[in-house]
Amino acid sequence: MTQPTAYVPATDFSAEEAASVSGRSTVRTAMLDAELATIAARFAEYRANLSILQRDDTKLRDYAVEPHALAPAVVAMMNSNITPRGDWLTATAYAQLDLIANSGNIYVCLTAHTSGTFATDLAAAKWMPWSYNLTADPELAAIAGLLSGADLGMHFTGSGSAATHALTPFARTLLDDGFAAAFCKTLAAGNVYSSGIGYALALSHCGQVGLLTGSPTVLVESAATLGAGWFTHLRNVNSTSGTVIVDFSGAELCDHLSTLKLYPGDSCTLVCTGATFYTLGLDRPQIISSNRVPAPVSTLDFTGFDADTDLYECYFSLAPTTDDVFLFLRVATAGLVWQTASGYSWGARMHGPSAGADSGSTVDALDSLICLTRPNATQGVSNAAASFAAGTMRLFRPAGTSYVAITYEVSYTRVDGAQCYFCGAGRHESYPVEGLRLGFSSGNISSGFATLLRHRRPQ
């Protein structure tokens, strides 16, 4: 342009305030007008200074540059015997410091010679570039033809052609990463989202980590929208309770299920194929609770069961406070009601050191619990030093049934000092089971631990 346009405030805010013009805010108009007047004054000063340097035809104003402002190299060239020779010609004698034009660019002769092919002479350092005409070089011309702007990058689309593309601030943070590990670290930085309420997963969550609390329902965008290769990491950060439900669009499935449940402590990677979803990392058992006994307690109780889980497993090693009759298992059903009257039944049982097998209830016809250690009424559990009833038990609901099957294996020291092994199977007629209780028949648990695991339903 010629000279910059003068800035003139378009609105007199003080006048509008005096006239009670509608739509105004509570801005102090006198102060605003003063600020705008200051801006106008500064722009006028800038324009005045610029007019000293620039003519109206945008050229540098005559006599604007004085000799003392010239760089030493420029002064040296002006003092040399540079001879303009016009366009370069072949088979022509050129002297040192001859100045020629070729393909729009200006070159100065470094070595006297008779010209042959310009490219050959240039490669032999007989010419040195003096100035370039950007429009003469197709690559430079392509770049010169681009419009610059915020958050834009440049790329070549072919020989002598270029275009711009979006280059966001985040993308620029990746460009200075010199190796893959730094690149991945930049990608992960700040990409953690969390929610204690309903949440929707979209394209923007690809590669991010979701830390979910409470019992939210997480809605997932359609597989077609997310596309093949989309993935996100999910973790239920609840400590003891709160199931995260991941719900998919329409009839879409994940691991062949319409919803995905993440229990406290669960984490997985959710991957989209473009048509369906699958998970990585949900093939391990989950620890529901791990209890140690630092001081004597009457029982160890486990709760937090889920109706959608078909298999639970418990590892335990417990010692009684006194010689005791047996270690028992009792279950709680809907509403966390501990079953102390009936509903338990027995399958086959085997015990040692003397081989044997029997079935039915214990000799005392116990039907209010499952006895884990006693083959008969006289072979109780010892509380001698380092004596523990240690073993495993599994609770499993067979498909299509309304009862829970229970199997167990326990090793313990009997009151007569013999090492005993007891295993068997039973069941309880009610489902779902909402709690497990371990205890000794007449005394407390003096020490030990018990850990309960949840196994995921096979997909």
PDB file of C-alpha atoms in Angstrom, residues 230-337:
ATOM      1  CA  TRP A 230      -8.890 -45.495  17.235  1.00  0.00           C
ATOM      2  CA  PHE A 231      -8.121 -46.465  20.839  1.00  0.00           C
ATOM      3  CA  THR A 232      -8.306 -45.095  24.359  1.00  0.00           C
ATOM      4  CA  HIS A 233      -7.199 -46.294  27.792  1.00  0.00           C
ATOM      5  CA  LEU A 234      -9.799 -46.636  30.542  1.00  0.00           C
ATOM      6  CA  ARG A 235      -9.397 -47.209  34.281  1.00  0.00           C
ATOM      7  CA  ASN A 236     -11.948 -47.478  37.057  1.00  0.00           C
ATOM      8  CA  VAL A 237     -10.165 -45.665  39.876  1.00  0.00           C
ATOM      9  CA  ASN A 238     -12.761 -46.509  42.538  1.00  0.00           C
ATOM     10  CA  SER A 239     -11.224 -48.357  45.476  1.00  0.00           C
ATOM     11  CA  THR A 240     -14.021 -50.648  46.662  1.00  0.00           C
ATOM     12  CA  SER A 241     -17.311 -49.937  44.873  1.00  0.00           C
ATOM     13  CA  GLY A 242     -18.627 -48.253  41.761  1.00  0.00           C
ATOM     14  CA  THR A 243     -18.956 -50.028  38.409  1.00  0.00           C
ATOM     15  CA  VAL A 244     -18.230 -48.112  35.195  1.00  0.00           C
ATOM     16  CA  ILE A 245     -20.557 -49.047  32.326  1.00  0.00           C
ATOM     17  CA  VAL A 246     -19.223 -48.512  28.796  1.00  0.00           C
ATOM     18  CA  ASP A 247     -22.155 -48.382  26.371  1.00  0.00           C
ATOM     19  CA  PHE A 248     -21.799 -48.674  22.611  1.00  0.00           C
ATOM     20  CA  SER A 249     -23.746 -47.121  19.772  1.00  0.00           C
ATOM     21  CA  GLY A 250     -26.807 -48.950  18.487  1.00  0.00           C
ATOM     22  CA  ALA A 251     -26.258 -52.667  18.089  1.00  0.00           C
ATOM     23  CA  GLU A 252     -22.459 -52.395  18.138  1.00  0.00           C
ATOM     24  CA  LEU A 253     -20.553 -54.793  20.400  1.00  0.00           C
ATOM     25  CA  CYS A 254     -17.332 -54.953  22.333  1.00  0.00           C
ATOM     26  CA  ASP A 255     -15.876 -58.409  22.962  1.00  0.00           C
ATOM     27  CA  HIS A 256     -19.272 -59.674  21.718  1.00  0.00           C
ATOM     28  CA  LEU A 257     -21.142 -57.775  24.448  1.00  0.00           C
ATOM     29  CA  SER A 258     -23.390 -54.717  24.101  1.00  0.00           C
ATOM     30  CA  THR A 259     -21.896 -53.120  27.246  1.00  0.00           C
ATOM     31  CA  LEU A 260     -18.527 -53.350  28.941  1.00  0.00           C
ATOM     32  CA  LYS A 261     -18.254 -53.296  32.740  1.00  0.00           C
ATOM     33  CA  LEU A 262     -15.167 -52.049  34.533  1.00  0.00           C
ATOM     34  CA  TYR A 263     -15.067 -52.935  38.216  1.00  0.00           C
ATOM     35  CA  PRO A 264     -12.966 -51.056  40.809  1.00  0.00           C
ATOM     36  CA  GLY A 265      -9.314 -51.305  39.839  1.00  0.00           C
ATOM     37  CA  ASP A 266     -10.030 -52.573  36.321  1.00  0.00           C
ATOM     38  CA  SER A 267      -8.183 -51.012  33.414  1.00  0.00           C
ATOM     39  CA  CYS A 268      -8.119 -51.788  29.711  1.00  0.00           C
ATOM     40  CA  THR A 269      -7.387 -50.421  26.270  1.00  0.00           C
ATOM     41  CA  LEU A 270     -10.511 -50.030  24.137  1.00  0.00           C
ATOM     42  CA  VAL A 271      -9.765 -50.506  20.423  1.00  0.00           C
ATOM     43  CA  CYS A 272     -11.988 -49.758  17.420  1.00  0.00           C
ATOM     44  CA  THR A 273     -11.790 -51.775  14.188  1.00  0.00           C
ATOM     45  CA  GLY A 274     -14.070 -49.426  12.251  1.00  0.00           C
ATOM     46  CA  ALA A 275     -16.979 -51.870  12.612  1.00  0.00           C
ATOM     47  CA  THR A 276     -16.757 -53.178  16.193  1.00  0.00           C
ATOM     48  CA  PHE A 277     -14.650 -52.929  19.375  1.00  0.00           C
ATOM     49  CA  TYR A 278     -12.408 -55.145  21.458  1.00  0.00           C
ATOM     50  CA  THR A 279     -10.412 -54.736  24.672  1.00  0.00           C
ATOM     51  CA  LEU A 280      -6.834 -55.393  25.687  1.00  0.00           C
ATOM     52  CA  GLY A 281      -5.842 -56.090  29.290  1.00  0.00           C
ATOM     53  CA  LEU A 282      -9.045 -57.511  30.796  1.00  0.00           C
ATOM     54  CA  ASP A 283      -7.911 -61.138  30.851  1.00  0.00           C
ATOM     55  CA  ARG A 284      -6.616 -61.140  34.430  1.00  0.00           C
ATOM     56  CA  PRO A 285      -8.427 -61.880  37.690  1.00  0.00           C
ATOM     57  CA  GLN A 286      -9.288 -58.871  39.796  1.00  0.00           C
ATOM     58  CA  ILE A 287      -8.528 -58.687  43.512  1.00  0.00           C
ATOM     59  CA  ILE A 288     -11.739 -57.623  45.241  1.00  0.00           C
ATOM     60  CA  SER A 289     -10.275 -57.631  48.724  1.00  0.00           C
ATOM     61  CA  SER A 290      -7.178 -58.827  50.550  1.00  0.00           C
ATOM     62  CA  ASN A 291      -7.606 -58.992  54.324  1.00  0.00           C
ATOM     63  CA  ARG A 292      -4.939 -59.609  56.946  1.00  0.00           C
ATOM     64  CA  VAL A 293      -5.632 -60.344  60.591  1.00  0.00           C
ATOM     65  CA  PRO A 294      -3.382 -58.171  62.807  1.00  0.00           C
ATOM     66  CA  ALA A 295      -5.512 -58.932  65.901  1.00  0.00           C
ATOM     67  CA  PRO A 296      -8.073 -61.666  66.688  1.00  0.00           C
ATOM     68  CA  VAL A 297     -11.426 -61.291  64.910  1.00  0.00           C
ATOM     69  CA  SER A 298     -14.539 -63.419  64.994  1.00  0.00           C
ATOM     70  CA  THR A 299     -14.928 -63.687  61.204  1.00  0.00           C
ATOM     71  CA  LEU A 300     -13.544 -62.394  57.909  1.00  0.00           C
ATOM     72  CA  ASP A 301     -16.275 -61.053  55.634  1.00  0.00           C
ATOM     73  CA  PHE A 302     -16.098 -60.301  51.912  1.00  0.00           C
ATOM     74  CA  THR A 303     -18.664 -58.184  50.075  1.00  0.00           C
ATOM     75  CA  GLY A 304     -18.780 -56.300  46.764  1.00  0.00           C
ATOM     76  CA  PHE A 305     -19.953 -59.224  44.632  1.00  0.00           C
ATOM     77  CA  ASP A 306     -21.474 -58.673  41.201  1.00  0.00           C
ATOM     78  CA  ALA A 307     -24.328 -60.643  39.633  1.00  0.00           C
ATOM     79  CA  ASP A 308     -22.591 -60.682  36.252  1.00  0.00           C
ATOM     80  CA  THR A 309     -19.559 -62.531  37.584  1.00  0.00           C
ATOM     81  CA  ASP A 310     -19.705 -66.316  37.324  1.00  0.00           C
ATOM     82  CA  LEU A 311     -16.523 -67.301  39.187  1.00  0.00           C
ATOM     83  CA  TYR A 312     -14.901 -66.123  42.413  1.00  0.00           C
ATOM     84  CA  GLU A 313     -11.799 -67.599  44.003  1.00  0.00           C
ATOM     85  CA  CYS A 314     -10.519 -67.211  47.560  1.00  0.00           C
ATOM     86  CA  TYR A 315      -7.035 -67.966  48.927  1.00  0.00           C
ATOM     87  CA  PHE A 316      -6.693 -68.149  52.695  1.00  0.00           C
ATOM     88  CA  SER A 317      -4.380 -69.128  55.529  1.00  0.00           C
ATOM     89  CA  LEU A 318      -6.026 -68.749  58.954  1.00  0.00           C
ATOM     90  CA  ALA A 319      -5.140 -69.838  62.479  1.00  0.00           C
ATOM     91  CA  PRO A 320      -7.650 -70.260  65.374  1.00  0.00           C
ATOM     92  CA  THR A 321      -7.170 -68.720  68.812  1.00  0.00           C
ATOM     93  CA  THR A 322      -7.712 -72.128  70.431  1.00  0.00           C
ATOM     94  CA  ASP A 323      -7.987 -75.740  69.305  1.00  0.00           C
ATOM     95  CA  ASP A 324     -11.164 -75.529  67.282  1.00  0.00           C
ATOM     96  CA  VAL A 325     -13.683 -77.889  65.804  1.00  0.00           C
ATOM     97  CA  PHE A 326     -13.715 -76.670  62.203  1.00  0.00           C
ATOM     98  CA  LEU A 327     -13.280 -73.773  59.768  1.00  0.00           C
ATOM     99  CA  PHE A 328     -16.542 -72.829  58.064  1.00  0.00           C
ATOM    100  CA  LEU A 329     -17.822 -70.897  55.061  1.00  0.00           C
ATOM    101  CA  ARG A 330     -21.152 -69.073  55.077  1.00  0.00           C
ATOM    102  CA  VAL A 331     -22.717 -67.047  52.267  1.00  0.00           C
ATOM    103  CA  ALA A 332     -24.915 -63.962  52.162  1.00  0.00           C
ATOM    104  CA  THR A 333     -27.625 -63.668  49.519  1.00  0.00           C
ATOM    105  CA  ALA A 334     -29.689 -60.740  48.185  1.00  0.00           C
ATOM    106  CA  GLY A 335     -29.700 -57.797  50.576  1.00  0.00           C
ATOM    107  CA  LEU A 336     -26.538 -59.135  52.272  1.00  0.00           C
ATOM    108  CA  VAL A 337     -28.529 -61.570  54.393  1.00  0.00           C
TER     109      VAL A 337
END
